């Protein structure tokens, strides 16, 4: 049955999404049809296609009662929009259908597992949210919430667990049934990731904790994901209220990758911990396992601390990152853009051994929807350069700059002149260790975003840039003597790709 709230959201996006100006929509990154989006949800395979749902408030460009928006794809690049999947329309989720995940059931239905939020006024005048885990089943377009909802409530939590902060279930299947993890706040106010098991995906029991933070790496851990990759166990979490640690973790909402070995109870014994993405705009990543064995991750390309500042005239707020292929190398998570992007390569422009010192412009190297790789090295191995600079999305007024200083081993991305007129964080620095000053930068631009992959995906950094589409100049600069190679592909959806 399609509730009134769901019908209203579906009609609203149909009626008003045509008014979203085309030049504010990215070409190959997912957005809502209209309004606000945050976390990716239910990133999974269903009947041979990749489905992606997302936290969605179609009516405004700010967060509001959460719906689940819905798109699907066959190649991670071109997405087909589907009608809104879930609306907050039941007593147990009347204040929001929060984040969750999806899986195909053996009977051919698709199961959505999400957090239902119900808020209640307390005697002292405060509002308390009650967060429970709920299920809906459907055919890839329409979903029914099950009668037994909610399937995980306060009674399923360990002693001291919080029913106000209990959310974001991620489901997967193993030979012995279904497993799910979810974020929860223990009595000390910090964060932990709880584990649940079900024989049939409908009846769930608590099985222990896979990890707890004891106030290290933030407080509440949101949107967990847990998977095996290259012989390791990997836990991804999105912590709130982080304290900075050097240039690895910044204050506020962050993302953390923990790599190690799970014991027989699936508790993670950590071997390494590092940031997932070093940019300003990255949160709540979620992964799927593709039929060809690739582990692919997508995230919200935004952050709570900056997302609230956007232009009033906008009819969209929020987009996803490009899906990224993951691997583990030397104890770190490696990320590279999905290889399907190359199916949309237009003209290639290449330069080899370009000497660089003053600002340099190269014919044909410009644009705002592109995939560009720049290899940088000192001219003379014994003479280290002082800095290398790549200026993007530039015109007389705007520019976003990536700068690398090999002596300091610091990459710095500065979007303060990109056209984002708010006093929020615009500069991010992060450690990058080069091999004798040689670095490889891969830059993906899609109108209003920049994703940077350093040294074949050893590090990634994502940024939103609210820069006018006409600012498409790219230039290169160096202090000291540098040689560089540049390969640039325009991304196009030409006829040949249809
Ligand atoms: C993370 C998050 C989730 C929650 C959702 C609500 O960004 O706070 O924990 O389910 O957003 O929209």
mmCIF file of N, CA and C in Angstrom, residues 113 133 135 151-152 156 169-182 194-210 264-266:
data_model
loop_
_atom_site.group_PDB
_atom_site.id
_atom_site.type_symbol
_atom_site.label_atom_id
_atom_site.label_comp_id
_atom_site.label_asym_id
_atom_site.label_seq_id
_atom_site.Cartn_x
_atom_site.Cartn_y
_atom_site.Cartn_z
ATOM 1 N N UNK A 113 16.438 -2.671 5.416
ATOM 2 C CA UNK A 113 16.547 -2.655 6.883
ATOM 3 C C UNK A 113 16.955 -1.239 7.259
ATOM 4 N N UNK A 133 15.073 -0.723 14.862
ATOM 5 C CA UNK A 133 15.404 -1.208 13.514
ATOM 6 C C UNK A 133 14.160 -1.861 12.907
ATOM 7 N N UNK A 135 11.971 -3.196 9.072
ATOM 8 C CA UNK A 135 12.141 -3.846 7.768
ATOM 9 C C UNK A 135 11.019 -3.469 6.811
ATOM 10 N N UNK A 151 11.755 -4.597 14.452
ATOM 11 C CA UNK A 151 12.276 -5.939 14.733
ATOM 12 C C UNK A 151 13.424 -5.932 15.741
ATOM 13 N N UNK A 152 14.019 -4.776 15.990
ATOM 14 C CA UNK A 152 15.040 -4.664 17.050
ATOM 15 C C UNK A 152 14.710 -3.411 17.859
ATOM 16 N N UNK A 156 16.489 -5.480 22.885
ATOM 17 C CA UNK A 156 17.555 -6.240 22.216
ATOM 18 C C UNK A 156 18.935 -5.620 22.415
ATOM 19 N N UNK A 169 21.545 0.207 10.515
ATOM 20 C CA UNK A 169 21.902 -1.206 10.360
ATOM 21 C C UNK A 169 22.473 -1.517 8.970
ATOM 22 N N UNK A 170 23.531 -2.295 8.949
ATOM 23 C CA UNK A 170 24.100 -2.792 7.676
ATOM 24 C C UNK A 170 23.984 -4.307 7.703
ATOM 25 N N UNK A 171 23.283 -4.855 6.739
ATOM 26 C CA UNK A 171 22.984 -6.298 6.695
ATOM 27 C C UNK A 171 23.870 -6.998 5.684
ATOM 28 N N UNK A 172 24.242 -8.254 5.977
ATOM 29 C CA UNK A 172 24.903 -9.101 4.972
ATOM 30 C C UNK A 172 24.567 -10.552 5.266
ATOM 31 N N UNK A 173 24.905 -11.414 4.307
ATOM 32 C CA UNK A 173 24.556 -12.829 4.449
ATOM 33 C C UNK A 173 25.813 -13.672 4.497
ATOM 34 N N UNK A 174 25.781 -14.699 5.351
ATOM 35 C CA UNK A 174 26.858 -15.692 5.356
ATOM 36 C C UNK A 174 26.203 -17.069 5.312
ATOM 37 N N UNK A 175 27.004 -18.126 5.306
ATOM 38 C CA UNK A 175 26.449 -19.477 5.209
ATOM 39 C C UNK A 175 25.509 -19.769 6.383
ATOM 40 N N UNK A 176 25.784 -19.190 7.555
ATOM 41 C CA UNK A 176 24.964 -19.492 8.736
ATOM 42 C C UNK A 176 23.831 -18.487 8.943
ATOM 43 N N UNK A 177 23.458 -17.749 7.944
ATOM 44 C CA UNK A 177 22.307 -16.838 8.067
ATOM 45 C C UNK A 177 22.692 -15.391 7.827
ATOM 46 N N UNK A 178 21.849 -14.503 8.330
ATOM 47 C CA UNK A 178 22.031 -13.063 8.096
ATOM 48 C C UNK A 178 22.694 -12.422 9.313
ATOM 49 N N UNK A 179 23.540 -11.460 9.043
ATOM 50 C CA UNK A 179 24.190 -10.691 10.098
ATOM 51 C C UNK A 179 23.921 -9.207 9.857
ATOM 52 N N UNK A 180 23.889 -8.448 10.934
ATOM 53 C CA UNK A 180 23.768 -6.994 10.781
ATOM 54 C C UNK A 180 24.557 -6.322 11.894
ATOM 55 N N UNK A 181 25.108 -5.161 11.583
ATOM 56 C CA UNK A 181 25.720 -4.325 12.614
ATOM 57 C C UNK A 181 24.975 -2.994 12.647
ATOM 58 N N UNK A 182 25.040 -2.326 13.805
ATOM 59 C CA UNK A 182 24.406 -1.004 13.915
ATOM 60 C C UNK A 182 25.175 -0.195 14.950
ATOM 61 N N UNK A 194 27.242 -2.681 17.381
ATOM 62 C CA UNK A 194 26.611 -3.907 17.865
ATOM 63 C C UNK A 194 26.390 -4.880 16.709
ATOM 64 N N UNK A 195 26.392 -6.173 17.077
ATOM 65 C CA UNK A 195 26.248 -7.240 16.084
ATOM 66 C C UNK A 195 24.956 -8.011 16.359
ATOM 67 N N UNK A 196 24.218 -8.317 15.310
ATOM 68 C CA UNK A 196 22.965 -9.072 15.433
ATOM 69 C C UNK A 196 22.961 -10.209 14.413
ATOM 70 N N UNK A 197 22.225 -11.271 14.741
ATOM 71 C CA UNK A 197 22.131 -12.415 13.816
ATOM 72 C C UNK A 197 20.661 -12.783 13.595
ATOM 73 N N UNK A 198 20.385 -13.306 12.418
ATOM 74 C CA UNK A 198 19.024 -13.773 12.121
ATOM 75 C C UNK A 198 19.104 -14.978 11.185
ATOM 76 N N UNK A 199 18.284 -15.991 11.432
ATOM 77 C CA UNK A 199 18.296 -17.133 10.504
ATOM 78 C C UNK A 199 17.602 -16.793 9.179
ATOM 79 N N UNK A 200 16.685 -15.830 9.193
ATOM 80 C CA UNK A 200 15.837 -15.605 8.013
ATOM 81 C C UNK A 200 15.741 -14.139 7.584
ATOM 82 N N UNK A 201 16.482 -13.268 8.210
ATOM 83 C CA UNK A 201 16.495 -11.807 7.967
ATOM 84 C C UNK A 201 15.300 -11.088 8.602
ATOM 85 N N UNK A 202 14.426 -11.853 9.280
ATOM 86 C CA UNK A 202 13.250 -11.208 9.891
ATOM 87 C C UNK A 202 13.273 -11.266 11.427
ATOM 88 N N UNK A 203 13.887 -12.321 11.993
ATOM 89 C CA UNK A 203 13.933 -12.486 13.461
ATOM 90 C C UNK A 203 15.377 -12.316 13.913
ATOM 91 N N UNK A 204 15.617 -11.306 14.736
ATOM 92 C CA UNK A 204 16.992 -10.912 15.031
ATOM 93 C C UNK A 204 17.336 -11.080 16.508
ATOM 94 N N UNK A 205 18.602 -11.470 16.794
ATOM 95 C CA UNK A 205 19.089 -11.526 18.183
ATOM 96 C C UNK A 205 20.442 -10.834 18.281
ATOM 97 N N UNK A 206 20.629 -10.193 19.430
ATOM 98 C CA UNK A 206 21.891 -9.502 19.720
ATOM 99 C C UNK A 206 23.008 -10.514 19.954
ATOM 100 N N UNK A 207 24.179 -10.270 19.383
ATOM 101 C CA UNK A 207 25.277 -11.238 19.491
ATOM 102 C C UNK A 207 26.569 -10.669 20.072
ATOM 103 N N UNK A 208 26.620 -9.396 20.388
ATOM 104 C CA UNK A 208 27.856 -8.842 20.969
ATOM 105 C C UNK A 208 28.265 -7.567 20.251
ATOM 106 N N UNK A 209 29.480 -7.133 20.580
ATOM 107 C CA UNK A 209 29.997 -5.889 19.969
ATOM 108 C C UNK A 209 31.130 -6.233 19.016
ATOM 109 N N UNK A 210 31.155 -5.609 17.862
ATOM 110 C CA UNK A 210 32.335 -5.819 17.010
ATOM 111 C C UNK A 210 33.430 -4.814 17.340
ATOM 112 N N UNK A 264 36.612 -15.127 16.528
ATOM 113 C CA UNK A 264 35.495 -16.032 16.177
ATOM 114 C C UNK A 264 34.131 -15.418 16.505
ATOM 115 N N UNK A 265 34.131 -14.382 17.362
ATOM 116 C CA UNK A 265 32.844 -13.713 17.656
ATOM 117 C C UNK A 265 32.646 -12.467 16.804
ATOM 118 N N UNK A 266 33.464 -12.308 15.810
ATOM 119 C CA UNK A 266 33.425 -11.172 14.874
ATOM 120 C C UNK A 266 33.869 -9.857 15.510
#
